[in-house]
Amino acid sequence: CYLKNSLERLYVDVSKSKRLSFHLGSKLVRGAYMPRERARAIAKGYVSPIHDTIQETHDCYNNAMEYLLRQMKSTKSPSIKVMCASHNRESIELSIKLFHELGLSNDSCDGLSFAQLYGMADDLTIPLGENGGKGYSVYKYLPYGQIKEVVPYLLRRAQENADVLGKSKYEMELLFDELKDRCKIL
């Protein structure tokens, strides 16, 4: 959702899935190529294709999620499934709230699921996973491969999620509180 034309591309994909009667699965991500895309646009002399601010990217992500969930509600067949691949608390909470406000459920299969990078935002993942009865699945993914491929990927994720990394102190406090609670039991 970091690209300015993300929503338009999503509208085309949903329209095409309806017209051609195929199931649409969408893994919604923010993206992490901003500095590289900006530099390329400057070097090649064209307007940058990415949003000018991180807030515009957040807004685009949340609007895309709302659009997909509303389409999921209005489209019975073919079906639409969406994965909220985010470490952003606001986006996750918005997705869950809207999912339930629209009366959606995942009785037969996952219409809404969540994915996060292993080791990031566990304070969000754990409650989502414990809430399995609410009808959504949660996935943690672990990139693997050659170091020259994995490290740049992880650095992009870290850059994209700088706000998440800033929460480290908060997560450490949560872990410390949990440890204290567990020690009381012993």
mmCIF file of C-alpha atoms in Angstrom:
data_model
loop_
_atom_site.group_PDB
_atom_site.id
_atom_site.type_symbol
_atom_site.label_atom_id
_atom_site.label_comp_id
_atom_site.label_asym_id
_atom_site.label_seq_id
_atom_site.Cartn_x
_atom_site.Cartn_y
_atom_site.Cartn_z
ATOM 1 C CA CYS A 1 0.000 0.000 0.000
ATOM 2 C CA TYR A 2 2.999 2.321 -0.203
ATOM 3 C CA LEU A 3 2.311 2.921 -3.893
ATOM 4 C CA LYS A 4 0.002 5.794 -4.792
ATOM 5 C CA ASN A 5 -1.944 3.586 -7.202
ATOM 6 C CA SER A 6 -2.441 0.693 -4.753
ATOM 7 C CA LEU A 7 -6.163 1.248 -4.296
ATOM 8 C CA GLU A 8 -6.802 1.543 -8.027
ATOM 9 C CA ARG A 9 -4.914 -1.694 -8.629
ATOM 10 C CA LEU A 10 -6.937 -3.377 -5.897
ATOM 11 C CA TYR A 11 -10.215 -2.173 -7.460
ATOM 12 C CA VAL A 12 -9.117 -3.683 -10.774
ATOM 13 C CA ASP A 13 -8.236 -7.011 -9.136
ATOM 14 C CA VAL A 14 -11.586 -7.249 -7.320
ATOM 15 C CA SER A 15 -13.489 -6.265 -10.459
ATOM 16 C CA LYS A 16 -11.589 -8.845 -12.499
ATOM 17 C CA SER A 17 -12.261 -11.575 -9.926
ATOM 18 C CA LYS A 18 -15.992 -10.850 -10.111
ATOM 19 C CA ARG A 19 -16.054 -10.648 -13.899
ATOM 20 C CA LEU A 20 -14.039 -13.840 -14.407
ATOM 21 C CA SER A 21 -15.529 -15.681 -11.395
ATOM 22 C CA PHE A 22 -12.349 -16.585 -9.570
ATOM 23 C CA HIS A 23 -11.524 -16.580 -5.878
ATOM 24 C CA LEU A 24 -9.410 -13.611 -4.846
ATOM 25 C CA GLY A 25 -6.873 -13.953 -2.075
ATOM 26 C CA SER A 26 -5.198 -10.715 -1.058
ATOM 27 C CA LYS A 27 -2.227 -10.394 1.282
ATOM 28 C CA LEU A 28 -2.323 -6.735 2.174
ATOM 29 C CA VAL A 29 1.110 -5.275 2.986
ATOM 30 C CA ARG A 30 2.455 -1.759 3.391
ATOM 31 C CA GLY A 31 5.727 -2.253 1.495
ATOM 32 C CA ALA A 32 9.253 -1.253 2.384
ATOM 33 C CA TYR A 33 10.931 0.035 -0.739
ATOM 34 C CA MET A 34 10.388 3.738 -0.168
ATOM 35 C CA PRO A 35 13.953 5.082 -0.231
ATOM 36 C CA ARG A 36 14.868 2.906 -3.213
ATOM 37 C CA GLU A 37 11.735 3.912 -5.159
ATOM 38 C CA ARG A 38 12.272 7.616 -4.409
ATOM 39 C CA ALA A 39 15.919 7.454 -5.483
ATOM 40 C CA ARG A 40 15.001 5.629 -8.681
ATOM 41 C CA ALA A 41 12.302 8.198 -9.521
ATOM 42 C CA ILE A 42 14.782 11.034 -9.063
ATOM 43 C CA ALA A 43 17.475 9.260 -11.098
ATOM 44 C CA LYS A 44 15.066 8.430 -13.931
ATOM 45 C CA GLY A 45 13.313 11.819 -13.820
ATOM 46 C CA TYR A 46 9.763 10.737 -13.092
ATOM 47 C CA VAL A 47 7.307 11.462 -10.299
ATOM 48 C CA SER A 48 7.745 9.182 -7.315
ATOM 49 C CA PRO A 49 5.112 6.415 -7.327
ATOM 50 C CA ILE A 50 5.073 6.126 -3.532
ATOM 51 C CA HIS A 51 3.059 8.051 -0.982
ATOM 52 C CA ASP A 52 4.731 11.209 0.283
ATOM 53 C CA THR A 53 4.225 10.403 3.974
ATOM 54 C CA ILE A 54 3.967 7.311 6.121
ATOM 55 C CA GLN A 55 0.524 8.516 7.246
ATOM 56 C CA GLU A 56 -0.661 8.429 3.618
ATOM 57 C CA THR A 57 0.614 4.844 3.449
ATOM 58 C CA HIS A 58 -1.210 3.961 6.688
ATOM 59 C CA ASP A 59 -4.406 5.565 5.357
ATOM 60 C CA CYS A 60 -4.095 3.682 2.083
ATOM 61 C CA TYR A 61 -3.603 0.397 3.938
ATOM 62 C CA ASN A 62 -6.614 0.978 6.166
ATOM 63 C CA ASN A 63 -8.778 2.076 3.220
ATOM 64 C CA ALA A 64 -7.723 -0.982 1.241
ATOM 65 C CA MET A 65 -8.566 -3.253 4.168
ATOM 66 C CA GLU A 66 -11.967 -1.621 4.580
ATOM 67 C CA TYR A 67 -12.645 -1.956 0.849
ATOM 68 C CA LEU A 68 -11.715 -5.647 0.832
ATOM 69 C CA LEU A 69 -13.808 -6.442 3.902
ATOM 70 C CA ARG A 70 -16.808 -4.621 2.439
ATOM 71 C CA GLN A 71 -16.330 -6.528 -0.812
ATOM 72 C CA MET A 72 -16.068 -9.745 1.181
ATOM 73 C CA LYS A 73 -19.429 -8.894 2.746
ATOM 74 C CA SER A 74 -21.136 -8.038 -0.562
ATOM 75 C CA THR A 75 -19.618 -10.848 -2.615
ATOM 76 C CA LYS A 76 -20.885 -14.328 -1.847
ATOM 77 C CA SER A 77 -19.476 -16.087 -4.892
ATOM 78 C CA PRO A 78 -16.748 -15.941 -5.990
ATOM 79 C CA SER A 79 -15.220 -15.432 -2.591
ATOM 80 C CA ILE A 80 -12.700 -12.901 -1.369
ATOM 81 C CA LYS A 81 -10.174 -13.726 1.334
ATOM 82 C CA VAL A 82 -7.813 -11.218 2.899
ATOM 83 C CA MET A 83 -4.679 -11.493 4.999
ATOM 84 C CA CYS A 84 -3.836 -8.481 7.154
ATOM 85 C CA ALA A 85 -0.045 -8.684 6.986
ATOM 86 C CA SER A 86 0.802 -5.912 9.412
ATOM 87 C CA HIS A 87 2.604 -5.083 12.624
ATOM 88 C CA ASN A 88 0.515 -1.924 12.997
ATOM 89 C CA ARG A 89 -1.847 -2.059 15.994
ATOM 90 C CA GLU A 90 -4.269 0.486 14.521
ATOM 91 C CA SER A 91 -4.654 -1.473 11.281
ATOM 92 C CA ILE A 92 -5.137 -4.772 13.092
ATOM 93 C CA GLU A 93 -7.713 -3.352 15.487
ATOM 94 C CA LEU A 94 -9.531 -1.615 12.625
ATOM 95 C CA SER A 95 -9.634 -4.842 10.628
ATOM 96 C CA ILE A 96 -11.076 -6.850 13.521
ATOM 97 C CA LYS A 97 -13.603 -4.162 14.427
ATOM 98 C CA LEU A 98 -14.872 -3.779 10.869
ATOM 99 C CA PHE A 99 -14.878 -7.541 10.273
ATOM 100 C CA HIS A 100 -17.267 -8.000 13.190
ATOM 101 C CA GLU A 101 -19.308 -4.836 12.506
ATOM 102 C CA LEU A 102 -20.005 -6.175 9.014
ATOM 103 C CA GLY A 103 -21.185 -9.449 10.532
ATOM 104 C CA LEU A 104 -18.504 -11.446 8.754
ATOM 105 C CA SER A 105 -17.354 -14.804 10.040
ATOM 106 C CA ASN A 106 -14.931 -17.497 9.027
ATOM 107 C CA ASP A 107 -17.107 -20.485 9.802
ATOM 108 C CA SER A 108 -16.107 -22.597 6.819
ATOM 109 C CA CYS A 109 -12.680 -21.193 5.974
ATOM 110 C CA ASP A 110 -10.536 -18.158 6.662
ATOM 111 C CA GLY A 111 -11.949 -14.973 5.179
ATOM 112 C CA LEU A 112 -9.711 -12.792 7.347
ATOM 113 C CA SER A 113 -6.353 -13.862 8.685
ATOM 114 C CA PHE A 114 -3.290 -12.106 10.074
ATOM 115 C CA ALA A 115 0.441 -12.487 9.415
ATOM 116 C CA GLN A 116 3.496 -11.012 11.040
ATOM 117 C CA LEU A 117 7.223 -11.507 10.905
ATOM 118 C CA TYR A 118 8.524 -13.889 13.555
ATOM 119 C CA GLY A 119 9.933 -11.908 16.467
ATOM 120 C CA MET A 120 8.001 -8.714 15.730
ATOM 121 C CA ALA A 121 4.827 -7.489 17.426
ATOM 122 C CA ASP A 122 4.336 -10.576 19.564
ATOM 123 C CA ASP A 123 2.231 -8.417 21.884
ATOM 124 C CA LEU A 124 -0.276 -8.261 19.012
ATOM 125 C CA THR A 125 0.115 -11.800 17.716
ATOM 126 C CA ILE A 126 -0.436 -13.648 20.974
ATOM 127 C CA PRO A 127 -3.878 -12.159 21.726
ATOM 128 C CA LEU A 128 -4.914 -12.728 18.111
ATOM 129 C CA GLY A 129 -3.846 -16.351 18.339
ATOM 130 C CA GLU A 130 -5.583 -16.829 21.667
ATOM 131 C CA ASN A 131 -8.732 -15.447 20.116
ATOM 132 C CA GLY A 132 -9.089 -18.368 17.710
ATOM 133 C CA GLY A 133 -12.772 -18.662 18.554
ATOM 134 C CA LYS A 134 -13.329 -15.295 16.873
ATOM 135 C CA GLY A 135 -12.855 -16.916 13.496
ATOM 136 C CA TYR A 136 -9.493 -15.777 12.174
ATOM 137 C CA SER A 137 -6.112 -17.436 11.880
ATOM 138 C CA VAL A 138 -2.758 -15.910 12.743
ATOM 139 C CA TYR A 139 0.526 -16.742 11.035
ATOM 140 C CA LYS A 140 4.096 -15.923 11.942
ATOM 141 C CA TYR A 141 6.531 -16.179 9.086
ATOM 142 C CA LEU A 142 10.252 -16.702 9.158
ATOM 143 C CA PRO A 143 12.262 -15.732 6.098
ATOM 144 C CA TYR A 144 15.073 -18.052 5.172
ATOM 145 C CA GLY A 145 17.657 -18.273 2.446
ATOM 146 C CA GLN A 146 21.123 -17.018 1.697
ATOM 147 C CA ILE A 147 22.340 -14.264 3.988
ATOM 148 C CA LYS A 148 22.825 -11.869 1.074
ATOM 149 C CA GLU A 149 19.099 -12.249 0.303
ATOM 150 C CA VAL A 150 17.637 -12.456 3.810
ATOM 151 C CA VAL A 151 19.499 -9.598 5.500
ATOM 152 C CA PRO A 152 18.374 -6.907 3.019
ATOM 153 C CA TYR A 153 14.801 -8.206 3.347
ATOM 154 C CA LEU A 154 14.953 -8.011 7.148
ATOM 155 C CA LEU A 155 16.509 -4.539 6.996
ATOM 156 C CA ARG A 156 13.635 -3.352 4.783
ATOM 157 C CA ARG A 157 11.129 -4.821 7.249
ATOM 158 C CA ALA A 158 12.937 -3.108 10.131
ATOM 159 C CA GLN A 159 12.896 0.196 8.265
ATOM 160 C CA GLU A 160 9.228 -0.188 7.356
ATOM 161 C CA ASN A 161 8.379 -1.045 10.943
ATOM 162 C CA ALA A 162 10.570 1.473 12.755
ATOM 163 C CA ASP A 163 7.597 2.356 14.953
ATOM 164 C CA VAL A 164 7.262 -1.318 15.903
ATOM 165 C CA LEU A 165 10.937 -1.517 16.788
ATOM 166 C CA GLY A 166 10.467 1.586 18.920
ATOM 167 C CA LYS A 167 8.002 -0.437 20.976
ATOM 168 C CA SER A 168 10.786 -2.717 22.162
ATOM 169 C CA LYS A 169 10.742 -1.082 25.579
ATOM 170 C CA TYR A 170 6.986 -1.616 25.804
ATOM 171 C CA GLU A 171 7.336 -5.270 24.804
ATOM 172 C CA MET A 172 10.130 -5.737 27.332
ATOM 173 C CA GLU A 173 7.864 -4.315 30.045
ATOM 174 C CA LEU A 174 5.130 -6.744 29.008
ATOM 175 C CA LEU A 175 7.573 -9.648 29.138
ATOM 176 C CA PHE A 176 8.889 -8.559 32.515
ATOM 177 C CA ASP A 177 5.329 -8.284 33.905
ATOM 178 C CA GLU A 178 4.532 -11.747 32.576
ATOM 179 C CA LEU A 179 7.687 -13.160 34.110
ATOM 180 C CA LYS A 180 6.813 -11.614 37.478
ATOM 181 C CA ASP A 181 3.302 -13.093 37.270
ATOM 182 C CA ARG A 182 4.668 -16.537 36.470
ATOM 183 C CA CYS A 183 7.180 -16.377 39.301
ATOM 184 C CA LYS A 184 4.340 -15.625 41.739
ATOM 185 C CA ILE A 185 2.699 -18.906 40.747
ATOM 186 C CA LEU A 186 5.807 -20.878 41.693
#
